PDB file of C-alpha atoms and ligand atoms in Angstrom:
ATOM      1  CA  MET A  86       0.000   0.000   0.000  1.00 80.00           C
ATOM      2  CA  ASP A  87       1.163   3.520  -0.797  1.00 95.00           C
ATOM      3  CA  TYR A  88       2.382   5.177   2.440  1.00 97.00           C
ATOM      4  CA  LEU A  89      -0.038   8.114   2.236  1.00 97.00           C
ATOM      5  CA  GLU A  90      -2.913   5.689   1.738  1.00 96.00           C
ATOM      6  CA  LEU A  91      -1.794   3.845   4.870  1.00 97.00           C
ATOM      7  CA  ALA A  92      -1.456   7.102   6.831  1.00 97.00           C
ATOM      8  CA  ARG A  93      -4.989   8.097   5.805  1.00 96.00           C
ATOM      9  CA  LYS A  94      -6.300   4.673   6.784  1.00 96.00           C
ATOM     10  CA  ARG A  95      -5.091   5.041  10.407  1.00 98.00           C
ATOM     11  CA  TYR A  96      -7.395   6.568  12.965  1.00 98.00           C
ATOM     12  CA  SER A  97      -7.578   6.533  16.747  1.00 98.00           C
ATOM     13  CA  GLU A  98      -9.494   3.419  17.746  1.00 98.00           C
ATOM     14  CA  ARG A  99     -11.750   3.709  20.772  1.00 98.00           C
ATOM     15  CA  ARG A 100     -13.926   0.653  20.016  1.00 98.00           C
ATOM     16  CA  PHE A 101     -11.598  -2.340  19.968  1.00 98.00           C
ATOM     17  CA  SER A 102     -12.759  -5.907  19.461  1.00 97.00           C
ATOM     18  CA  ASP A 103     -11.585  -8.333  22.138  1.00 92.00           C
ATOM     19  CA  LYS A 104      -9.984 -10.598  19.498  1.00 96.00           C
ATOM     20  CA  GLY A 105      -6.356 -11.182  20.407  1.00 96.00           C
ATOM     21  CA  VAL A 106      -3.439 -10.094  18.219  1.00 97.00           C
ATOM     22  CA  GLU A 107      -1.493 -12.978  16.689  1.00 97.00           C
ATOM     23  CA  PRO A 108       2.085 -13.510  17.989  1.00 97.00           C
ATOM     24  CA  ASP A 109       3.638 -13.029  14.504  1.00 98.00           C
ATOM     25  CA  LYS A 110       1.959  -9.618  14.233  1.00 98.00           C
ATOM     26  CA  ILE A 111       3.146  -8.651  17.721  1.00 98.00           C
ATOM     27  CA  ALA A 112       6.683  -9.621  16.696  1.00 98.00           C
ATOM     28  CA  LYS A 113       6.478  -7.440  13.565  1.00 98.00           C
ATOM     29  CA  ILE A 114       5.203  -4.453  15.544  1.00 98.00           C
ATOM     30  CA  LEU A 115       8.043  -4.857  18.042  1.00 98.00           C
ATOM     31  CA  GLU A 116      10.553  -5.148  15.199  1.00 98.00           C
ATOM     32  CA  ALA A 117       9.317  -1.810  13.826  1.00 98.00           C
ATOM     33  CA  GLY A 118      10.012  -0.295  17.246  1.00 98.00           C
ATOM     34  CA  ARG A 119      13.440  -1.906  17.384  1.00 98.00           C
ATOM     35  CA  ILE A 120      14.687  -0.592  14.057  1.00 98.00           C
ATOM     36  CA  ALA A 121      13.368   2.966  14.419  1.00 98.00           C
ATOM     37  CA  PRO A 122      15.978   5.720  14.236  1.00 98.00           C
ATOM     38  CA  THR A 123      17.334   7.206  17.480  1.00 98.00           C
ATOM     39  CA  ALA A 124      19.726  10.045  18.274  1.00 96.00           C
ATOM     40  CA  HIS A 125      23.318   8.854  17.848  1.00 95.00           C
ATOM     41  CA  ASN A 126      21.817   5.379  17.435  1.00 98.00           C
ATOM     42  CA  LEU A 127      21.837   4.975  21.223  1.00 98.00           C
ATOM     43  CA  GLN A 128      18.516   3.057  21.132  1.00 98.00           C
ATOM     44  CA  PRO A 129      17.122   4.086  24.533  1.00 98.00           C
ATOM     45  CA  GLN A 130      13.598   2.838  23.762  1.00 98.00           C
ATOM     46  CA  LYS A 131      12.185   0.297  26.196  1.00 98.00           C
ATOM     47  CA  ILE A 132       8.914  -1.337  25.257  1.00 98.00           C
ATOM     48  CA  TYR A 133       6.751  -3.009  27.890  1.00 98.00           C
ATOM     49  CA  VAL A 134       4.188  -5.418  26.445  1.00 98.00           C
ATOM     50  CA  ILE A 135       0.992  -5.406  28.497  1.00 96.00           C
ATOM     51  CA  ALA A 136      -0.347  -8.787  27.519  1.00 88.00           C
ATOM     52  CA  SER A 137      -1.385 -10.724  30.641  1.00 93.00           C
ATOM     53  CA  GLU A 138      -4.770 -10.356  32.302  1.00 94.00           C
ATOM     54  CA  GLU A 139      -3.004  -9.319  35.485  1.00 96.00           C
ATOM     55  CA  ALA A 140      -1.100  -6.506  33.761  1.00 97.00           C
ATOM     56  CA  HIS A 141      -4.266  -5.278  32.002  1.00 96.00           C
ATOM     57  CA  ALA A 142      -6.142  -5.301  35.291  1.00 97.00           C
ATOM     58  CA  LYS A 143      -3.402  -3.217  36.908  1.00 97.00           C
ATOM     59  CA  LEU A 144      -3.442  -0.758  34.020  1.00 97.00           C
ATOM     60  CA  LEU A 145      -7.218  -0.384  34.210  1.00 96.00           C
ATOM     61  CA  THR A 146      -6.976   0.717  37.831  1.00 96.00           C
ATOM     62  CA  LYS A 147      -5.054   3.803  36.615  1.00 97.00           C
ATOM     63  CA  THR A 148      -6.370   4.729  33.169  1.00 96.00           C
ATOM     64  CA  LYS A 149      -9.327   3.972  30.922  1.00 94.00           C
ATOM     65  CA  MET A 150      -7.389   5.094  27.854  1.00 95.00           C
ATOM     66  CA  THR A 151      -7.007   1.608  26.359  1.00 96.00           C
ATOM     67  CA  TYR A 152     -10.666   1.178  25.365  1.00 96.00           C
ATOM     68  CA  GLY A 153     -10.721  -2.608  25.684  1.00 94.00           C
ATOM     69  CA  ALA A 154      -7.638  -3.241  23.525  1.00 97.00           C
ATOM     70  CA  PRO A 155      -6.289  -6.763  24.056  1.00 96.00           C
ATOM     71  CA  LEU A 156      -2.702  -5.567  23.636  1.00 97.00           C
ATOM     72  CA  VAL A 157      -1.051  -2.436  24.968  1.00 98.00           C
ATOM     73  CA  PHE A 158       2.532  -1.298  24.636  1.00 98.00           C
ATOM     74  CA  LEU A 159       3.924   1.086  27.201  1.00 98.00           C
ATOM     75  CA  VAL A 160       6.711   2.728  25.223  1.00 98.00           C
ATOM     76  CA  CYS A 161       9.380   4.300  27.419  1.00 98.00           C
ATOM     77  CA  TYR A 162      13.004   5.362  27.253  1.00 98.00           C
ATOM     78  CA  ASP A 163      15.985   4.731  29.460  1.00 98.00           C
ATOM     79  CA  ASN A 164      17.369   8.103  30.526  1.00 98.00           C
ATOM     80  CA  THR A 165      20.776   6.621  31.277  1.00 98.00           C
ATOM     81  CA  ILE A 166      21.076   5.696  27.575  1.00 98.00           C
ATOM     82  CA  SER A 167      19.334   8.526  25.699  1.00 98.00           C
ATOM     83  CA  TRP A 168      21.452  11.152  23.988  1.00 95.00           C
ATOM     84  CA  LYS A 169      21.982  14.389  25.926  1.00 94.00           C
ATOM     85  CA  ASN A 170      23.601  17.635  25.050  1.00 87.00           C
ATOM     86  CA  THR A 171      24.047  19.940  27.998  1.00 76.00           C
ATOM     87  CA  ASN A 172      27.060  21.904  26.786  1.00 76.00           C
ATOM     88  CA  ASP A 173      26.005  23.331  23.507  1.00 72.00           C
ATOM     89  CA  ARG A 174      23.763  26.419  23.717  1.00 75.00           C
ATOM     90  CA  CYS A 175      21.794  25.466  20.624  1.00 75.00           C
ATOM     91  CA  TYR A 176      20.472  22.322  22.362  1.00 76.00           C
ATOM     92  CA  GLU A 177      19.555  23.839  25.755  1.00 77.00           C
ATOM     93  CA  ASN A 178      19.970  20.774  28.001  1.00 83.00           C
ATOM     94  CA  TYR A 179      18.514  18.529  25.369  1.00 91.00           C
ATOM     95  CA  ASP A 180      17.566  14.906  26.129  1.00 95.00           C
ATOM     96  CA  SER A 181      16.501  13.047  23.002  1.00 96.00           C
ATOM     97  CA  GLY A 182      14.767  10.199  24.887  1.00 98.00           C
ATOM     98  CA  GLU A 183      11.186  11.331  24.409  1.00 98.00           C
ATOM     99  CA  VAL A 184      11.730  11.925  20.689  1.00 98.00           C
ATOM    100  CA  ASP A 185      13.408   8.529  20.312  1.00 98.00           C
ATOM    101  CA  ALA A 186      10.588   6.715  22.114  1.00 98.00           C
ATOM    102  CA  THR A 187       8.016   8.647  20.077  1.00 98.00           C
ATOM    103  CA  LEU A 188       9.663   7.648  16.803  1.00 98.00           C
ATOM    104  CA  ALA A 189       9.716   3.999  17.907  1.00 98.00           C
ATOM    105  CA  ALA A 190       6.047   4.135  18.927  1.00 99.00           C
ATOM    106  CA  SER A 191       5.094   5.898  15.709  1.00 98.00           C
ATOM    107  CA  SER A 192       6.782   3.183  13.622  1.00 98.00           C
ATOM    108  CA  MET A 193       4.960   0.555  15.691  1.00 98.00           C
ATOM    109  CA  MET A 194       1.632   2.327  15.168  1.00 98.00           C
ATOM    110  CA  MET A 195       2.081   2.422  11.402  1.00 98.00           C
ATOM    111  CA  GLU A 196       3.295  -1.200  11.221  1.00 98.00           C
ATOM    112  CA  ALA A 197       0.185  -2.245  13.174  1.00 98.00           C
ATOM    113  CA  THR A 198      -1.955  -0.249  10.732  1.00 98.00           C
ATOM    114  CA  ASP A 199      -0.252  -1.977   7.798  1.00 98.00           C
ATOM    115  CA  LEU A 200      -1.089  -5.333   9.424  1.00 98.00           C
ATOM    116  CA  GLY A 201      -4.805  -4.443   9.421  1.00 98.00           C
ATOM    117  CA  LEU A 202      -4.892  -3.559  13.120  1.00 98.00           C
ATOM    118  CA  SER A 203      -6.305  -0.533  14.893  1.00 98.00           C
ATOM    119  CA  THR A 204      -4.339   1.602  17.340  1.00 98.00           C
ATOM    120  CA  LEU A 205      -4.729   4.315  19.922  1.00 98.00           C
ATOM    121  CA  TRP A 206      -1.921   6.631  21.023  1.00 98.00           C
ATOM    122  CA  ALA A 207      -2.637   7.859  24.559  1.00 98.00           C
ATOM    123  CA  ARG A 208      -0.800  10.132  26.965  1.00 97.00           C
ATOM    124  CA  ALA A 209      -3.588  10.627  29.491  1.00 95.00           C
ATOM    125  CA  PHE A 210      -1.859   8.755  32.291  1.00 97.00           C
ATOM    126  CA  ASP A 211       0.217   9.689  35.281  1.00 97.00           C
ATOM    127  CA  SER A 212       3.816   8.543  34.790  1.00 97.00           C
ATOM    128  CA  ALA A 213       4.105   7.849  38.525  1.00 97.00           C
ATOM    129  CA  ASP A 214       1.188   5.389  38.219  1.00 98.00           C
ATOM    130  CA  MET A 215       2.953   3.448  35.440  1.00 98.00           C
ATOM    131  CA  ILE A 216       6.158   3.355  37.473  1.00 98.00           C
ATOM    132  CA  GLU A 217       4.231   2.042  40.468  1.00 97.00           C
ATOM    133  CA  ILE A 218       2.069  -0.648  38.831  1.00 97.00           C
ATOM    134  CA  PHE A 219       4.758  -2.039  36.523  1.00 97.00           C
ATOM    135  CA  ASP A 220       7.585  -1.585  39.012  1.00 97.00           C
ATOM    136  CA  LEU A 221       9.679   0.396  36.523  1.00 98.00           C
ATOM    137  CA  PRO A 222      13.280   1.204  37.450  1.00 98.00           C
ATOM    138  CA  GLU A 223      13.938   4.897  38.153  1.00 97.00           C
ATOM    139  CA  ASN A 224      15.821   5.385  34.865  1.00 98.00           C
ATOM    140  CA  ILE A 225      12.774   4.348  32.780  1.00 98.00           C
ATOM    141  CA  VAL A 226      10.570   7.210  31.568  1.00 98.00           C
ATOM    142  CA  PRO A 227       7.064   6.357  30.242  1.00 98.00           C
ATOM    143  CA  VAL A 228       6.123   8.202  27.032  1.00 98.00           C
ATOM    144  CA  VAL A 229       3.064   6.632  25.438  1.00 98.00           C
ATOM    145  CA  LEU A 230       0.487   3.912  25.865  1.00 98.00           C
ATOM    146  CA  LEU A 231      -0.029   2.433  22.406  1.00 98.00           C
ATOM    147  CA  SER A 232      -3.120   0.236  22.351  1.00 98.00           C
ATOM    148  CA  VAL A 233      -3.434  -2.259  19.523  1.00 98.00           C
ATOM    149  CA  GLY A 234      -6.152  -4.661  18.421  1.00 98.00           C
ATOM    150  CA  TYR A 235      -8.773  -5.399  15.819  1.00 98.00           C
ATOM    151  CA  PRO A 236     -11.531  -2.863  15.252  1.00 97.00           C
ATOM    152  CA  GLY A 237     -14.798  -3.730  16.978  1.00 97.00           C
ATOM    153  CA  PRO A 238     -18.119  -3.880  15.078  1.00 96.00           C
ATOM    154  CA  GLU A 239     -18.903  -0.280  16.057  1.00 97.00           C
ATOM    155  CA  SER A 240     -15.449   1.014  15.068  1.00 97.00           C
ATOM    156  CA  ARG A 241     -15.365   4.393  13.372  1.00 97.00           C
ATOM    157  CA  PRO A 242     -13.081   7.432  13.308  1.00 97.00           C
ATOM    158  CA  SER A 243     -13.925  10.201  15.740  1.00 97.00           C
ATOM    159  CA  ARG A 244     -15.142  13.595  14.590  1.00 94.00           C
ATOM    160  CA  LEU A 245     -11.603  14.932  14.980  1.00 95.00           C
ATOM    161  CA  HIS A 246     -10.053  12.448  12.584  1.00 96.00           C
ATOM    162  CA  ASP A 247     -11.048  14.296   9.425  1.00 91.00           C
ATOM    163  CA  SER A 248     -10.413  17.707  10.896  1.00 96.00           C
ATOM    164  CA  ARG A 249      -6.992  18.757   9.651  1.00 96.00           C
ATOM    165  CA  LYS A 250      -5.744  22.224   8.847  1.00 97.00           C
ATOM    166  CA  PRO A 251      -5.195  23.045   5.181  1.00 97.00           C
ATOM    167  CA  ILE A 252      -1.632  22.624   3.985  1.00 97.00           C
ATOM    168  CA  ASP A 253      -0.981  26.372   3.712  1.00 96.00           C
ATOM    169  CA  GLU A 254      -1.701  26.800   7.434  1.00 97.00           C
ATOM    170  CA  ILE A 255       1.034  24.400   8.450  1.00 97.00           C
ATOM    171  CA  VAL A 256       3.666  24.852   5.757  1.00 98.00           C
ATOM    172  CA  VAL A 257       5.791  27.983   5.564  1.00 97.00           C
ATOM    173  CA  ILE A 258       7.998  28.466   2.540  1.00 96.00           C
ATOM    174  CA  LYS A 259      10.897  30.819   3.081  1.00 96.00           C
TER     175      LYS A 259
HETATM  176  C1  LIG B 248       0.684  12.967  21.883  1.00 75.51           C
HETATM  177  C2  LIG B 248      -0.710  12.406  21.745  1.00 75.51           C
HETATM  178  C3  LIG B 248      -1.442  12.154  22.890  1.00 75.51           C
HETATM  179  C4  LIG B 248      -2.731  11.611  22.788  1.00 75.51           C
HETATM  180  N1  LIG B 248      -3.397  11.243  23.937  1.00 75.51           N
HETATM  181  C5  LIG B 248      -4.629  10.708  23.831  1.00 75.51           C
HETATM  182  C6  LIG B 248      -5.314  10.247  24.996  1.00 75.51           C
HETATM  183  O1  LIG B 248      -4.789  10.292  26.109  1.00 75.51           O
HETATM  184  N2  LIG B 248      -6.549   9.725  24.849  1.00 75.51           N
HETATM  185  C7  LIG B 248      -7.150   9.591  23.628  1.00 75.51           C
HETATM  186  O2  LIG B 248      -8.288   9.097  23.552  1.00 75.51           O
HETATM  187  N3  LIG B 248      -6.527   9.999  22.478  1.00 75.51           N
HETATM  188  C8  LIG B 248      -5.269  10.543  22.568  1.00 75.51           C
HETATM  189  N4  LIG B 248      -4.606  10.909  21.419  1.00 75.51           N
HETATM  190  C9  LIG B 248      -5.252  10.745  20.097  1.00 75.51           C
HETATM  191  C10 LIG B 248      -5.639  12.097  19.470  1.00 75.51           C
HETATM  192  O3  LIG B 248      -6.740  12.624  20.153  1.00 75.51           O
HETATM  193  C11 LIG B 248      -5.942  11.869  17.978  1.00 75.51           C
HETATM  194  O4  LIG B 248      -4.791  11.404  17.328  1.00 75.51           O
HETATM  195  C12 LIG B 248      -6.436  13.136  17.262  1.00 75.51           C
HETATM  196  O5  LIG B 248      -7.663  13.584  17.807  1.00 75.51           O
HETATM  197  C13 LIG B 248      -6.641  12.917  15.759  1.00 75.51           C
HETATM  198  O6  LIG B 248      -7.541  11.850  15.545  1.00 75.51           O
HETATM  199  P1  LIG B 248      -7.102  10.566  14.709  1.00 75.51           P
HETATM  200  O7  LIG B 248      -5.927   9.934  15.448  1.00 75.51           O
HETATM  201  O8  LIG B 248      -8.291   9.652  14.709  1.00 75.51           O
HETATM  202  O9  LIG B 248      -6.702  10.999  13.349  1.00 75.51           O
HETATM  203  C14 LIG B 248      -3.305  11.395  21.512  1.00 75.51           C
HETATM  204  C15 LIG B 248      -2.548  11.656  20.362  1.00 75.51           C
HETATM  205  C16 LIG B 248      -1.264  12.137  20.472  1.00 75.51           C
HETATM  206  C17 LIG B 248      -0.453  12.357  19.204  1.00 75.51           C
END
């Protein structure tokens, strides 16, 4: 499929089916996260796979932002690995970890879409909650909950999905 066609096909899923995601598809989604680009190729991304009933139950005590998805990835970065630049004024104490984790999660989201799956990117969670329920080490920083599954029978894009600014509002030619 043409990439733009794929990008247009993706929408935020908030009506997942409870059908599980096949292990070969999970492996492909994780591979997309593994090979994503990172600053200086330091690869700080750390991907927690929320697959067990116990882990889902824990997650549901803290956020409803998974909408019944059978599979959730908590994409994080390790801040002892991520690229920093604290000396150079043009970077202003820059830590590339969040960007690196975002690129990994974005690749995973699009791979899932290409595999015929639905996804939801969610940031409406308290990082401290994720650290507590999944017993994350102090160097692990949560960035996104990426829910993945098959669309449910009532699946449809939200009102916001087709609301995008025209190209001349977001592109500036100098
Ligand atoms: C950084 C980020 C955070 C988001 N957090 C949430 C969230 O917590 N809950 C939610 O339902 N959707 C969340 N979304 C999904 C957006 O609301 C959605 O992408 C946007 O409205 C456009 O709709 P579409 O994805 O269907 O095209 C988030 C998206 C991004 C990129």
